[in-house]
mmCIF file with all atom_site columns, C-alpha atoms in Angstrom:
data_model
loop_
_atom_site.group_PDB
_atom_site.id
_atom_site.type_symbol
_atom_site.label_atom_id
_atom_site.label_alt_id
_atom_site.label_comp_id
_atom_site.label_asym_id
_atom_site.label_entity_id
_atom_site.label_seq_id
_atom_site.pdbx_PDB_ins_code
_atom_site.Cartn_x
_atom_site.Cartn_y
_atom_site.Cartn_z
_atom_site.occupancy
_atom_site.B_iso_or_equiv
_atom_site.pdbx_formal_charge
_atom_site.auth_seq_id
_atom_site.auth_comp_id
_atom_site.auth_asym_id
_atom_site.auth_atom_id
_atom_site.pdbx_PDB_model_num
ATOM 1   C CA . MET A 1 1   ? -18.565 3.562   22.327  1.00 0.00 ? 1   MET A CA 1
ATOM 2   C CA . SER A 1 2   ? -22.199 4.552   21.784  1.00 0.00 ? 2   SER A CA 1
ATOM 3   C CA . ASP A 1 3   ? -22.700 2.143   18.877  1.00 0.00 ? 3   ASP A CA 1
ATOM 4   C CA . VAL A 1 4   ? -22.138 -0.945  21.004  1.00 0.00 ? 4   VAL A CA 1
ATOM 5   C CA . ASP A 1 5   ? -24.030 -1.748  24.228  1.00 0.00 ? 5   ASP A CA 1
ATOM 6   C CA . LEU A 1 6   ? -22.063 -4.242  26.315  1.00 0.00 ? 6   LEU A CA 1
ATOM 7   C CA . THR A 1 7   ? -24.639 -4.528  29.100  1.00 0.00 ? 7   THR A CA 1
ATOM 8   C CA . THR A 1 8   ? -27.717 -6.757  29.192  1.00 0.00 ? 8   THR A CA 1
ATOM 9   C CA . PRO A 1 9   ? -30.984 -6.263  31.155  1.00 0.00 ? 9   PRO A CA 1
ATOM 10  C CA . SER A 1 10  ? -30.448 -9.447  33.153  1.00 0.00 ? 10  SER A CA 1
ATOM 11  C CA . ALA A 1 11  ? -26.827 -8.822  34.101  1.00 0.00 ? 11  ALA A CA 1
ATOM 12  C CA . SER A 1 12  ? -26.099 -8.836  37.807  1.00 0.00 ? 12  SER A CA 1
ATOM 13  C CA . PRO A 1 13  ? -24.038 -6.050  39.445  1.00 0.00 ? 13  PRO A CA 1
ATOM 14  C CA . ALA A 1 14  ? -21.141 -8.510  39.788  1.00 0.00 ? 14  ALA A CA 1
ATOM 15  C CA . SER A 1 15  ? -21.201 -9.465  36.110  1.00 0.00 ? 15  SER A CA 1
ATOM 16  C CA . GLU A 1 16  ? -21.532 -5.815  35.094  1.00 0.00 ? 16  GLU A CA 1
ATOM 17  C CA . ALA A 1 17  ? -18.442 -5.007  37.133  1.00 0.00 ? 17  ALA A CA 1
ATOM 18  C CA . ALA A 1 18  ? -16.572 -7.806  35.379  1.00 0.00 ? 18  ALA A CA 1
ATOM 19  C CA . VAL A 1 19  ? -17.161 -6.268  31.942  1.00 0.00 ? 19  VAL A CA 1
ATOM 20  C CA . PRO A 1 20  ? -14.671 -3.454  31.293  1.00 0.00 ? 20  PRO A CA 1
ATOM 21  C CA . ALA A 1 21  ? -16.165 -0.298  29.820  1.00 0.00 ? 21  ALA A CA 1
ATOM 22  C CA . ARG A 1 22  ? -15.218 0.276   26.195  1.00 0.00 ? 22  ARG A CA 1
ATOM 23  C CA . LYS A 1 23  ? -13.233 3.478   25.837  1.00 0.00 ? 23  LYS A CA 1
ATOM 24  C CA . ARG A 1 24  ? -14.416 6.048   23.357  1.00 0.00 ? 24  ARG A CA 1
ATOM 25  C CA . PRO A 1 25  ? -11.752 6.406   20.626  1.00 0.00 ? 25  PRO A CA 1
ATOM 26  C CA . LYS A 1 26  ? -9.810  9.667   20.527  1.00 0.00 ? 26  LYS A CA 1
ATOM 27  C CA . PRO A 1 27  ? -10.462 12.029  17.590  1.00 0.00 ? 27  PRO A CA 1
ATOM 28  C CA . GLY A 1 28  ? -9.096  10.402  14.426  1.00 0.00 ? 28  GLY A CA 1
ATOM 29  C CA . GLU A 1 29  ? -8.430  7.083   16.172  1.00 0.00 ? 29  GLU A CA 1
ATOM 30  C CA . ARG A 1 30  ? -11.565 5.376   14.854  1.00 0.00 ? 30  ARG A CA 1
ATOM 31  C CA . ARG A 1 31  ? -10.661 6.439   11.313  1.00 0.00 ? 31  ARG A CA 1
ATOM 32  C CA . VAL A 1 32  ? -7.266  4.746   11.688  1.00 0.00 ? 32  VAL A CA 1
ATOM 33  C CA . GLN A 1 33  ? -8.917  1.634   13.157  1.00 0.00 ? 33  GLN A CA 1
ATOM 34  C CA . ILE A 1 34  ? -11.233 1.402   10.144  1.00 0.00 ? 34  ILE A CA 1
ATOM 35  C CA . LEU A 1 35  ? -8.324  1.596   7.698   1.00 0.00 ? 35  LEU A CA 1
ATOM 36  C CA . GLN A 1 36  ? -6.312  -0.945  9.701   1.00 0.00 ? 36  GLN A CA 1
ATOM 37  C CA . ALA A 1 37  ? -9.259  -3.351  9.720   1.00 0.00 ? 37  ALA A CA 1
ATOM 38  C CA . LEU A 1 38  ? -9.754  -2.928  5.975   1.00 0.00 ? 38  LEU A CA 1
ATOM 39  C CA . ALA A 1 39  ? -6.055  -3.586  5.299   1.00 0.00 ? 39  ALA A CA 1
ATOM 40  C CA . THR A 1 40  ? -6.145  -6.670  7.545   1.00 0.00 ? 40  THR A CA 1
ATOM 41  C CA . MET A 1 41  ? -9.203  -8.070  5.747   1.00 0.00 ? 41  MET A CA 1
ATOM 42  C CA . LEU A 1 42  ? -7.406  -7.588  2.424   1.00 0.00 ? 42  LEU A CA 1
ATOM 43  C CA . GLU A 1 43  ? -4.572  -9.790  3.705   1.00 0.00 ? 43  GLU A CA 1
ATOM 44  C CA . GLN A 1 44  ? -6.769  -12.880 3.556   1.00 0.00 ? 44  GLN A CA 1
ATOM 45  C CA . PRO A 1 45  ? -5.727  -14.902 0.455   1.00 0.00 ? 45  PRO A CA 1
ATOM 46  C CA . GLY A 1 46  ? -8.581  -15.193 -1.993  1.00 0.00 ? 46  GLY A CA 1
ATOM 47  C CA . ALA A 1 47  ? -10.686 -12.696 -0.072  1.00 0.00 ? 47  ALA A CA 1
ATOM 48  C CA . GLU A 1 48  ? -13.871 -11.708 -1.842  1.00 0.00 ? 48  GLU A CA 1
ATOM 49  C CA . ARG A 1 49  ? -15.008 -8.138  -2.278  1.00 0.00 ? 49  ARG A CA 1
ATOM 50  C CA . ILE A 1 50  ? -15.126 -6.529  1.147   1.00 0.00 ? 50  ILE A CA 1
ATOM 51  C CA . THR A 1 51  ? -18.480 -5.007  2.071   1.00 0.00 ? 51  THR A CA 1
ATOM 52  C CA . THR A 1 52  ? -19.071 -2.237  4.586   1.00 0.00 ? 52  THR A CA 1
ATOM 53  C CA . ALA A 1 53  ? -21.292 -4.681  6.491   1.00 0.00 ? 53  ALA A CA 1
ATOM 54  C CA . ALA A 1 54  ? -18.384 -7.119  6.905   1.00 0.00 ? 54  ALA A CA 1
ATOM 55  C CA . LEU A 1 55  ? -16.038 -4.314  7.859   1.00 0.00 ? 55  LEU A CA 1
ATOM 56  C CA . ALA A 1 56  ? -18.483 -2.970  10.438  1.00 0.00 ? 56  ALA A CA 1
ATOM 57  C CA . ALA A 1 57  ? -18.957 -6.472  11.878  1.00 0.00 ? 57  ALA A CA 1
ATOM 58  C CA . ARG A 1 58  ? -15.214 -6.892  12.253  1.00 0.00 ? 58  ARG A CA 1
ATOM 59  C CA . LEU A 1 59  ? -15.003 -3.635  14.178  1.00 0.00 ? 59  LEU A CA 1
ATOM 60  C CA . GLU A 1 60  ? -18.191 -4.425  16.128  1.00 0.00 ? 60  GLU A CA 1
ATOM 61  C CA . VAL A 1 61  ? -19.839 -1.164  15.108  1.00 0.00 ? 61  VAL A CA 1
ATOM 62  C CA . SER A 1 62  ? -22.758 -0.230  12.885  1.00 0.00 ? 62  SER A CA 1
ATOM 63  C CA . GLU A 1 63  ? -22.338 0.656   9.219   1.00 0.00 ? 63  GLU A CA 1
ATOM 64  C CA . ALA A 1 64  ? -23.603 4.109   10.134  1.00 0.00 ? 64  ALA A CA 1
ATOM 65  C CA . ALA A 1 65  ? -20.595 4.467   12.430  1.00 0.00 ? 65  ALA A CA 1
ATOM 66  C CA . LEU A 1 66  ? -18.266 3.854   9.467   1.00 0.00 ? 66  LEU A CA 1
ATOM 67  C CA . TYR A 1 67  ? -19.981 6.564   7.448   1.00 0.00 ? 67  TYR A CA 1
ATOM 68  C CA . ARG A 1 68  ? -19.427 9.100   10.206  1.00 0.00 ? 68  ARG A CA 1
ATOM 69  C CA . HIS A 1 69  ? -15.728 8.879   9.334   1.00 0.00 ? 69  HIS A CA 1
ATOM 70  C CA . PHE A 1 70  ? -15.807 8.108   5.601   1.00 0.00 ? 70  PHE A CA 1
ATOM 71  C CA . ALA A 1 71  ? -18.421 9.278   3.108   1.00 0.00 ? 71  ALA A CA 1
ATOM 72  C CA . SER A 1 72  ? -18.086 6.032   1.111   1.00 0.00 ? 72  SER A CA 1
ATOM 73  C CA . LYS A 1 73  ? -16.103 2.826   0.840   1.00 0.00 ? 73  LYS A CA 1
ATOM 74  C CA . ALA A 1 74  ? -14.180 4.428   -2.030  1.00 0.00 ? 74  ALA A CA 1
ATOM 75  C CA . GLN A 1 75  ? -13.007 7.064   0.433   1.00 0.00 ? 75  GLN A CA 1
ATOM 76  C CA . MET A 1 76  ? -11.751 4.287   2.727   1.00 0.00 ? 76  MET A CA 1
ATOM 77  C CA . PHE A 1 77  ? -9.667  2.869   -0.121  1.00 0.00 ? 77  PHE A CA 1
ATOM 78  C CA . GLU A 1 78  ? -8.417  6.375   -0.833  1.00 0.00 ? 78  GLU A CA 1
ATOM 79  C CA . GLY A 1 79  ? -7.206  6.458   2.759   1.00 0.00 ? 79  GLY A CA 1
ATOM 80  C CA . LEU A 1 80  ? -5.159  3.309   2.127   1.00 0.00 ? 80  LEU A CA 1
ATOM 81  C CA . ILE A 1 81  ? -3.781  4.739   -1.121  1.00 0.00 ? 81  ILE A CA 1
ATOM 82  C CA . GLU A 1 82  ? -2.779  7.932   0.680   1.00 0.00 ? 82  GLU A CA 1
ATOM 83  C CA . PHE A 1 83  ? -0.894  5.834   3.232   1.00 0.00 ? 83  PHE A CA 1
ATOM 84  C CA . ILE A 1 84  ? 0.903   3.974   0.424   1.00 0.00 ? 84  ILE A CA 1
ATOM 85  C CA . GLU A 1 85  ? 1.807   7.203   -1.377  1.00 0.00 ? 85  GLU A CA 1
ATOM 86  C CA . GLN A 1 86  ? 3.025   9.029   1.709   1.00 0.00 ? 86  GLN A CA 1
ATOM 87  C CA . THR A 1 87  ? 5.063   6.097   3.004   1.00 0.00 ? 87  THR A CA 1
ATOM 88  C CA . VAL A 1 88  ? 6.651   5.103   -0.298  1.00 0.00 ? 88  VAL A CA 1
ATOM 89  C CA . PHE A 1 89  ? 7.517   8.562   -1.593  1.00 0.00 ? 89  PHE A CA 1
ATOM 90  C CA . SER A 1 90  ? 8.895   9.621   1.773   1.00 0.00 ? 90  SER A CA 1
ATOM 91  C CA . LEU A 1 91  ? 11.279  6.643   1.567   1.00 0.00 ? 91  LEU A CA 1
ATOM 92  C CA . VAL A 1 92  ? 12.062  7.414   -2.091  1.00 0.00 ? 92  VAL A CA 1
ATOM 93  C CA . ASN A 1 93  ? 13.085  10.932  -1.105  1.00 0.00 ? 93  ASN A CA 1
ATOM 94  C CA . GLN A 1 94  ? 15.339  9.570   1.637   1.00 0.00 ? 94  GLN A CA 1
ATOM 95  C CA . ILE A 1 95  ? 17.033  7.238   -0.859  1.00 0.00 ? 95  ILE A CA 1
ATOM 96  C CA . THR A 1 96  ? 17.625  9.889   -3.523  1.00 0.00 ? 96  THR A CA 1
ATOM 97  C CA . GLU A 1 97  ? 18.932  12.373  -0.966  1.00 0.00 ? 97  GLU A CA 1
ATOM 98  C CA . ARG A 1 98  ? 21.280  9.846   0.625   1.00 0.00 ? 98  ARG A CA 1
ATOM 99  C CA . GLU A 1 99  ? 22.678  8.102   -2.461  1.00 0.00 ? 99  GLU A CA 1
ATOM 100 C CA . THR A 1 100 ? 24.474  10.921  -4.281  1.00 0.00 ? 100 THR A CA 1
ATOM 101 C CA . ASP A 1 101 ? 28.181  10.042  -4.313  1.00 0.00 ? 101 ASP A CA 1
ATOM 102 C CA . GLY A 1 102 ? 29.943  8.426   -7.258  1.00 0.00 ? 102 GLY A CA 1
ATOM 103 C CA . ALA A 1 103 ? 29.220  7.836   -10.926 1.00 0.00 ? 103 ALA A CA 1
ATOM 104 C CA . ASP A 1 104 ? 26.953  4.909   -10.049 1.00 0.00 ? 104 ASP A CA 1
ATOM 105 C CA . ALA A 1 105 ? 24.780  6.920   -7.625  1.00 0.00 ? 105 ALA A CA 1
ATOM 106 C CA . GLY A 1 106 ? 21.789  6.760   -9.987  1.00 0.00 ? 106 GLY A CA 1
ATOM 107 C CA . ILE A 1 107 ? 22.115  2.990   -10.324 1.00 0.00 ? 107 ILE A CA 1
ATOM 108 C CA . ARG A 1 108 ? 22.213  2.611   -6.545  1.00 0.00 ? 108 ARG A CA 1
ATOM 109 C CA . GLN A 1 109 ? 19.192  4.880   -6.182  1.00 0.00 ? 109 GLN A CA 1
ATOM 110 C CA . ALA A 1 110 ? 17.160  2.856   -8.670  1.00 0.00 ? 110 ALA A CA 1
ATOM 111 C CA . GLY A 1 111 ? 18.134  -0.456  -7.099  1.00 0.00 ? 111 GLY A CA 1
ATOM 112 C CA . LYS A 1 112 ? 17.248  0.710   -3.601  1.00 0.00 ? 112 LYS A CA 1
ATOM 113 C CA . VAL A 1 113 ? 13.919  2.166   -4.721  1.00 0.00 ? 113 VAL A CA 1
ATOM 114 C CA . VAL A 1 114 ? 12.964  -1.182  -6.269  1.00 0.00 ? 114 VAL A CA 1
ATOM 115 C CA . HIS A 1 115 ? 14.151  -3.031  -3.161  1.00 0.00 ? 115 HIS A CA 1
ATOM 116 C CA . MET A 1 116 ? 12.148  -0.690  -0.904  1.00 0.00 ? 116 MET A CA 1
ATOM 117 C CA . LEU A 1 117 ? 8.953   -1.122  -2.944  1.00 0.00 ? 117 LEU A CA 1
ATOM 118 C CA . LEU A 1 118 ? 9.129   -4.902  -2.837  1.00 0.00 ? 118 LEU A CA 1
ATOM 119 C CA . GLN A 1 119 ? 9.987   -4.896  0.864   1.00 0.00 ? 119 GLN A CA 1
ATOM 120 C CA . PHE A 1 120 ? 7.035   -2.582  1.568   1.00 0.00 ? 120 PHE A CA 1
ATOM 121 C CA . ALA A 1 121 ? 4.715   -4.963  -0.286  1.00 0.00 ? 121 ALA A CA 1
ATOM 122 C CA . GLU A 1 122 ? 6.112   -7.993  1.515   1.00 0.00 ? 122 GLU A CA 1
ATOM 123 C CA . LYS A 1 123 ? 5.436   -6.392  4.890   1.00 0.00 ? 123 LYS A CA 1
ATOM 124 C CA . ASN A 1 124 ? 1.992   -5.103  3.873   1.00 0.00 ? 124 ASN A CA 1
ATOM 125 C CA . PRO A 1 125 ? 0.231   -7.809  1.848   1.00 0.00 ? 125 PRO A CA 1
ATOM 126 C CA . GLY A 1 126 ? -3.153  -6.099  2.142   1.00 0.00 ? 126 GLY A CA 1
ATOM 127 C CA . MET A 1 127 ? -1.689  -2.932  0.633   1.00 0.00 ? 127 MET A CA 1
ATOM 128 C CA . THR A 1 128 ? -0.209  -5.028  -2.170  1.00 0.00 ? 128 THR A CA 1
ATOM 129 C CA . ARG A 1 129 ? -3.706  -5.998  -3.324  1.00 0.00 ? 129 ARG A CA 1
ATOM 130 C CA . VAL A 1 130 ? -4.544  -2.299  -3.509  1.00 0.00 ? 130 VAL A CA 1
ATOM 131 C CA . MET A 1 131 ? -1.322  -1.465  -5.380  1.00 0.00 ? 131 MET A CA 1
ATOM 132 C CA . VAL A 1 132 ? -1.899  -4.050  -8.113  1.00 0.00 ? 132 VAL A CA 1
ATOM 133 C CA . GLY A 1 133 ? -5.615  -3.291  -8.336  1.00 0.00 ? 133 GLY A CA 1
ATOM 134 C CA . ASP A 1 134 ? -6.965  -6.674  -7.216  1.00 0.00 ? 134 ASP A CA 1
ATOM 135 C CA . ALA A 1 135 ? -8.861  -5.013  -4.360  1.00 0.00 ? 135 ALA A CA 1
ATOM 136 C CA . LEU A 1 136 ? -10.139 -2.213  -6.605  1.00 0.00 ? 136 LEU A CA 1
ATOM 137 C CA . VAL A 1 137 ? -11.800 -4.272  -9.358  1.00 0.00 ? 137 VAL A CA 1
ATOM 138 C CA . PHE A 1 138 ? -15.378 -3.509  -8.299  1.00 0.00 ? 138 PHE A CA 1
ATOM 139 C CA . GLU A 1 139 ? -14.674 -0.118  -6.761  1.00 0.00 ? 139 GLU A CA 1
ATOM 140 C CA . ASN A 1 140 ? -14.686 3.408   -8.204  1.00 0.00 ? 140 ASN A CA 1
ATOM 141 C CA . GLU A 1 141 ? -12.573 3.709   -11.352 1.00 0.00 ? 141 GLU A CA 1
ATOM 142 C CA . ARG A 1 142 ? -10.724 6.738   -10.009 1.00 0.00 ? 142 ARG A CA 1
ATOM 143 C CA . LEU A 1 143 ? -9.033  4.523   -7.426  1.00 0.00 ? 143 LEU A CA 1
ATOM 144 C CA . GLN A 1 144 ? -7.333  2.435   -10.111 1.00 0.00 ? 144 GLN A CA 1
ATOM 145 C CA . GLN A 1 145 ? -6.405  5.594   -11.983 1.00 0.00 ? 145 GLN A CA 1
ATOM 146 C CA . ARG A 1 146 ? -4.741  6.900   -8.861  1.00 0.00 ? 146 ARG A CA 1
ATOM 147 C CA . MET A 1 147 ? -2.684  3.724   -8.481  1.00 0.00 ? 147 MET A CA 1
ATOM 148 C CA . ASN A 1 148 ? -1.731  3.989   -12.165 1.00 0.00 ? 148 ASN A CA 1
ATOM 149 C CA . GLN A 1 149 ? -0.474  7.496   -11.446 1.00 0.00 ? 149 GLN A CA 1
ATOM 150 C CA . PHE A 1 150 ? 1.476   6.137   -8.474  1.00 0.00 ? 150 PHE A CA 1
ATOM 151 C CA . PHE A 1 151 ? 3.429   3.762   -10.710 1.00 0.00 ? 151 PHE A CA 1
ATOM 152 C CA . ASP A 1 152 ? 3.860   6.468   -13.367 1.00 0.00 ? 152 ASP A CA 1
ATOM 153 C CA . LYS A 1 153 ? 5.513   8.587   -10.693 1.00 0.00 ? 153 LYS A CA 1
ATOM 154 C CA . ILE A 1 154 ? 7.722   5.664   -9.639  1.00 0.00 ? 154 ILE A CA 1
ATOM 155 C CA . GLU A 1 155 ? 8.801   5.183   -13.256 1.00 0.00 ? 155 GLU A CA 1
ATOM 156 C CA . SER A 1 156 ? 9.533   8.906   -13.590 1.00 0.00 ? 156 SER A CA 1
ATOM 157 C CA . THR A 1 157 ? 11.645  8.796   -10.418 1.00 0.00 ? 157 THR A CA 1
ATOM 158 C CA . LEU A 1 158 ? 13.608  5.806   -11.693 1.00 0.00 ? 158 LEU A CA 1
ATOM 159 C CA . LYS A 1 159 ? 14.117  7.505   -15.047 1.00 0.00 ? 159 LYS A CA 1
ATOM 160 C CA . GLN A 1 160 ? 15.527  10.600  -13.352 1.00 0.00 ? 160 GLN A CA 1
ATOM 161 C CA . SER A 1 161 ? 17.981  8.519   -11.322 1.00 0.00 ? 161 SER A CA 1
ATOM 162 C CA . LEU A 1 162 ? 19.032  6.427   -14.316 1.00 0.00 ? 162 LEU A CA 1
ATOM 163 C CA . ARG A 1 163 ? 19.410  9.478   -16.565 1.00 0.00 ? 163 ARG A CA 1
ATOM 164 C CA . GLY A 1 164 ? 22.204  10.677  -14.312 1.00 0.00 ? 164 GLY A CA 1
ATOM 165 C CA . ALA A 1 165 ? 23.883  7.284   -14.494 1.00 0.00 ? 165 ALA A CA 1
ATOM 166 C CA . ALA A 1 166 ? 23.595  7.220   -18.299 1.00 0.00 ? 166 ALA A CA 1
ATOM 167 C CA . ASP A 1 167 ? 25.148  10.687  -18.520 1.00 0.00 ? 167 ASP A CA 1
ATOM 168 C CA . ALA A 1 168 ? 27.990  9.625   -16.231 1.00 0.00 ? 168 ALA A CA 1
ATOM 169 C CA . ASN A 1 169 ? 28.662  6.582   -18.404 1.00 0.00 ? 169 ASN A CA 1
ATOM 170 C CA . GLY A 1 170 ? 28.830  8.680   -21.585 1.00 0.00 ? 170 GLY A CA 1
ATOM 171 C CA . SER A 1 171 ? 25.655  7.333   -23.228 1.00 0.00 ? 171 SER A CA 1
ATOM 172 C CA . ALA A 1 172 ? 24.849  8.954   -26.582 1.00 0.00 ? 172 ALA A CA 1
ATOM 173 C CA . THR A 1 173 ? 21.119  8.699   -25.800 1.00 0.00 ? 173 THR A CA 1
ATOM 174 C CA . PRO A 1 174 ? 20.851  9.047   -22.003 1.00 0.00 ? 174 PRO A CA 1
ATOM 175 C CA . SER A 1 175 ? 17.129  9.917   -21.975 1.00 0.00 ? 175 SER A CA 1
ATOM 176 C CA . VAL A 1 176 ? 16.193  6.918   -24.103 1.00 0.00 ? 176 VAL A CA 1
ATOM 177 C CA . ASP A 1 177 ? 18.425  4.541   -22.160 1.00 0.00 ? 177 ASP A CA 1
ATOM 178 C CA . ALA A 1 178 ? 17.015  5.792   -18.848 1.00 0.00 ? 178 ALA A CA 1
ATOM 179 C CA . GLN A 1 179 ? 13.419  5.509   -20.056 1.00 0.00 ? 179 GLN A CA 1
ATOM 180 C CA . VAL A 1 180 ? 13.899  1.924   -21.244 1.00 0.00 ? 180 VAL A CA 1
ATOM 181 C CA . ARG A 1 181 ? 15.463  0.820   -17.969 1.00 0.00 ? 181 ARG A CA 1
ATOM 182 C CA . ALA A 1 182 ? 12.931  2.689   -15.835 1.00 0.00 ? 182 ALA A CA 1
ATOM 183 C CA . SER A 1 183 ? 10.061  1.118   -17.768 1.00 0.00 ? 183 SER A CA 1
ATOM 184 C CA . ALA A 1 184 ? 11.555  -2.368  -17.397 1.00 0.00 ? 184 ALA A CA 1
ATOM 185 C CA . LEU A 1 185 ? 12.146  -1.903  -13.654 1.00 0.00 ? 185 LEU A CA 1
ATOM 186 C CA . THR A 1 186 ? 8.614   -0.624  -13.083 1.00 0.00 ? 186 THR A CA 1
ATOM 187 C CA . ALA A 1 187 ? 7.135   -3.553  -15.002 1.00 0.00 ? 187 ALA A CA 1
ATOM 188 C CA . PHE A 1 188 ? 9.319   -5.889  -12.944 1.00 0.00 ? 188 PHE A CA 1
ATOM 189 C CA . VAL A 1 189 ? 8.002   -4.397  -9.690  1.00 0.00 ? 189 VAL A CA 1
ATOM 190 C CA . VAL A 1 190 ? 4.366   -4.598  -10.794 1.00 0.00 ? 190 VAL A CA 1
ATOM 191 C CA . GLY A 1 191 ? 4.853   -8.180  -11.953 1.00 0.00 ? 191 GLY A CA 1
ATOM 192 C CA . ARG A 1 192 ? 6.415   -9.216  -8.650  1.00 0.00 ? 192 ARG A CA 1
ATOM 193 C CA . LEU A 1 193 ? 3.588   -7.597  -6.694  1.00 0.00 ? 193 LEU A CA 1
ATOM 194 C CA . GLN A 1 194 ? 0.944   -9.302  -8.841  1.00 0.00 ? 194 GLN A CA 1
ATOM 195 C CA . ARG A 1 195 ? 2.611   -12.687 -8.388  1.00 0.00 ? 195 ARG A CA 1
ATOM 196 C CA . PHE A 1 196 ? 2.809   -12.113 -4.619  1.00 0.00 ? 196 PHE A CA 1
ATOM 197 C CA . ALA A 1 197 ? -0.899  -11.274 -4.385  1.00 0.00 ? 197 ALA A CA 1
ATOM 198 C CA . ARG A 1 198 ? -2.098  -14.023 -6.730  1.00 0.00 ? 198 ARG A CA 1
ATOM 199 C CA . SER A 1 199 ? 0.002   -16.711 -5.081  1.00 0.00 ? 199 SER A CA 1
ATOM 200 C CA . GLY A 1 200 ? -1.884  -16.098 -1.846  1.00 0.00 ? 200 GLY A CA 1
ATOM 201 C CA . PHE A 1 201 ? 1.186   -14.206 -0.570  1.00 0.00 ? 201 PHE A CA 1
ATOM 202 C CA . LYS A 1 202 ? 3.383   -17.303 -0.842  1.00 0.00 ? 202 LYS A CA 1
ATOM 203 C CA . ARG A 1 203 ? 5.836   -16.124 -3.530  1.00 0.00 ? 203 ARG A CA 1
ATOM 204 C CA . ALA A 1 204 ? 7.929   -13.413 -1.906  1.00 0.00 ? 204 ALA A CA 1
ATOM 205 C CA . PRO A 1 205 ? 8.401   -10.370 -4.158  1.00 0.00 ? 205 PRO A CA 1
ATOM 206 C CA . SER A 1 206 ? 12.051  -10.148 -3.084  1.00 0.00 ? 206 SER A CA 1
ATOM 207 C CA . GLU A 1 207 ? 12.849  -13.648 -4.431  1.00 0.00 ? 207 GLU A CA 1
ATOM 208 C CA . TYR A 1 208 ? 16.190  -13.600 -6.304  1.00 0.00 ? 208 TYR A CA 1
ATOM 209 C CA . LEU A 1 209 ? 16.048  -9.826  -6.167  1.00 0.00 ? 209 LEU A CA 1
ATOM 210 C CA . GLU A 1 210 ? 19.774  -9.051  -6.220  1.00 0.00 ? 210 GLU A CA 1
ATOM 211 C CA . ALA A 1 211 ? 20.386  -11.367 -9.194  1.00 0.00 ? 211 ALA A CA 1
ATOM 212 C CA . SER A 1 212 ? 17.392  -9.886  -11.024 1.00 0.00 ? 212 SER A CA 1
ATOM 213 C CA . LEU A 1 213 ? 18.584  -6.319  -10.460 1.00 0.00 ? 213 LEU A CA 1
ATOM 214 C CA . ALA A 1 214 ? 22.053  -7.262  -11.665 1.00 0.00 ? 214 ALA A CA 1
ATOM 215 C CA . LEU A 1 215 ? 20.522  -8.294  -15.002 1.00 0.00 ? 215 LEU A CA 1
ATOM 216 C CA . MET A 1 216 ? 18.580  -5.047  -15.380 1.00 0.00 ? 216 MET A CA 1
ATOM 217 C CA . LEU A 1 217 ? 21.042  -2.549  -13.965 1.00 0.00 ? 217 LEU A CA 1
#
């Protein structure tokens, strides 16, 4: 691409022919590459705050090239958060639409949502640092607020599923029972993600998951 010159003044025709030309990314492709590089850098245990200079160096482009696709680093993190939101809530919808039969449908929904969240984190350690806020400490405050809203929405989804289960089981206070369980499950998920990130991604979030869910559900 135009930001990187692979030729040198002293290169011979033979050596020039040996260097493959770098293809110009398709529209939108560079934006995806930037987000992928950022997520990969976040996967390094104990990684310090990522600068745009380091990100540009990893991609072998100038910082100016990054800002042609994102107005700020905060906007890059927003891109990662959007990916998390779209992926997770798409899977949540699939779970709630599929698990509808039987009095324990709500319990199954809640269990599978928790399982999906922890599996997503396990497969995407860089995203985990965004989800728990470790990667957002020195960034714009609105990013952390957005992740807080993400978990509020997860808790609301769990509450809705568990409310149906409480009704089916004849609870005298289904809303209260559902809220307590949903809150406990959400705290459990956040705690597992924090432990995963702060252990350098060594403690799997899915550790003893089935036994843990059996205690809470």
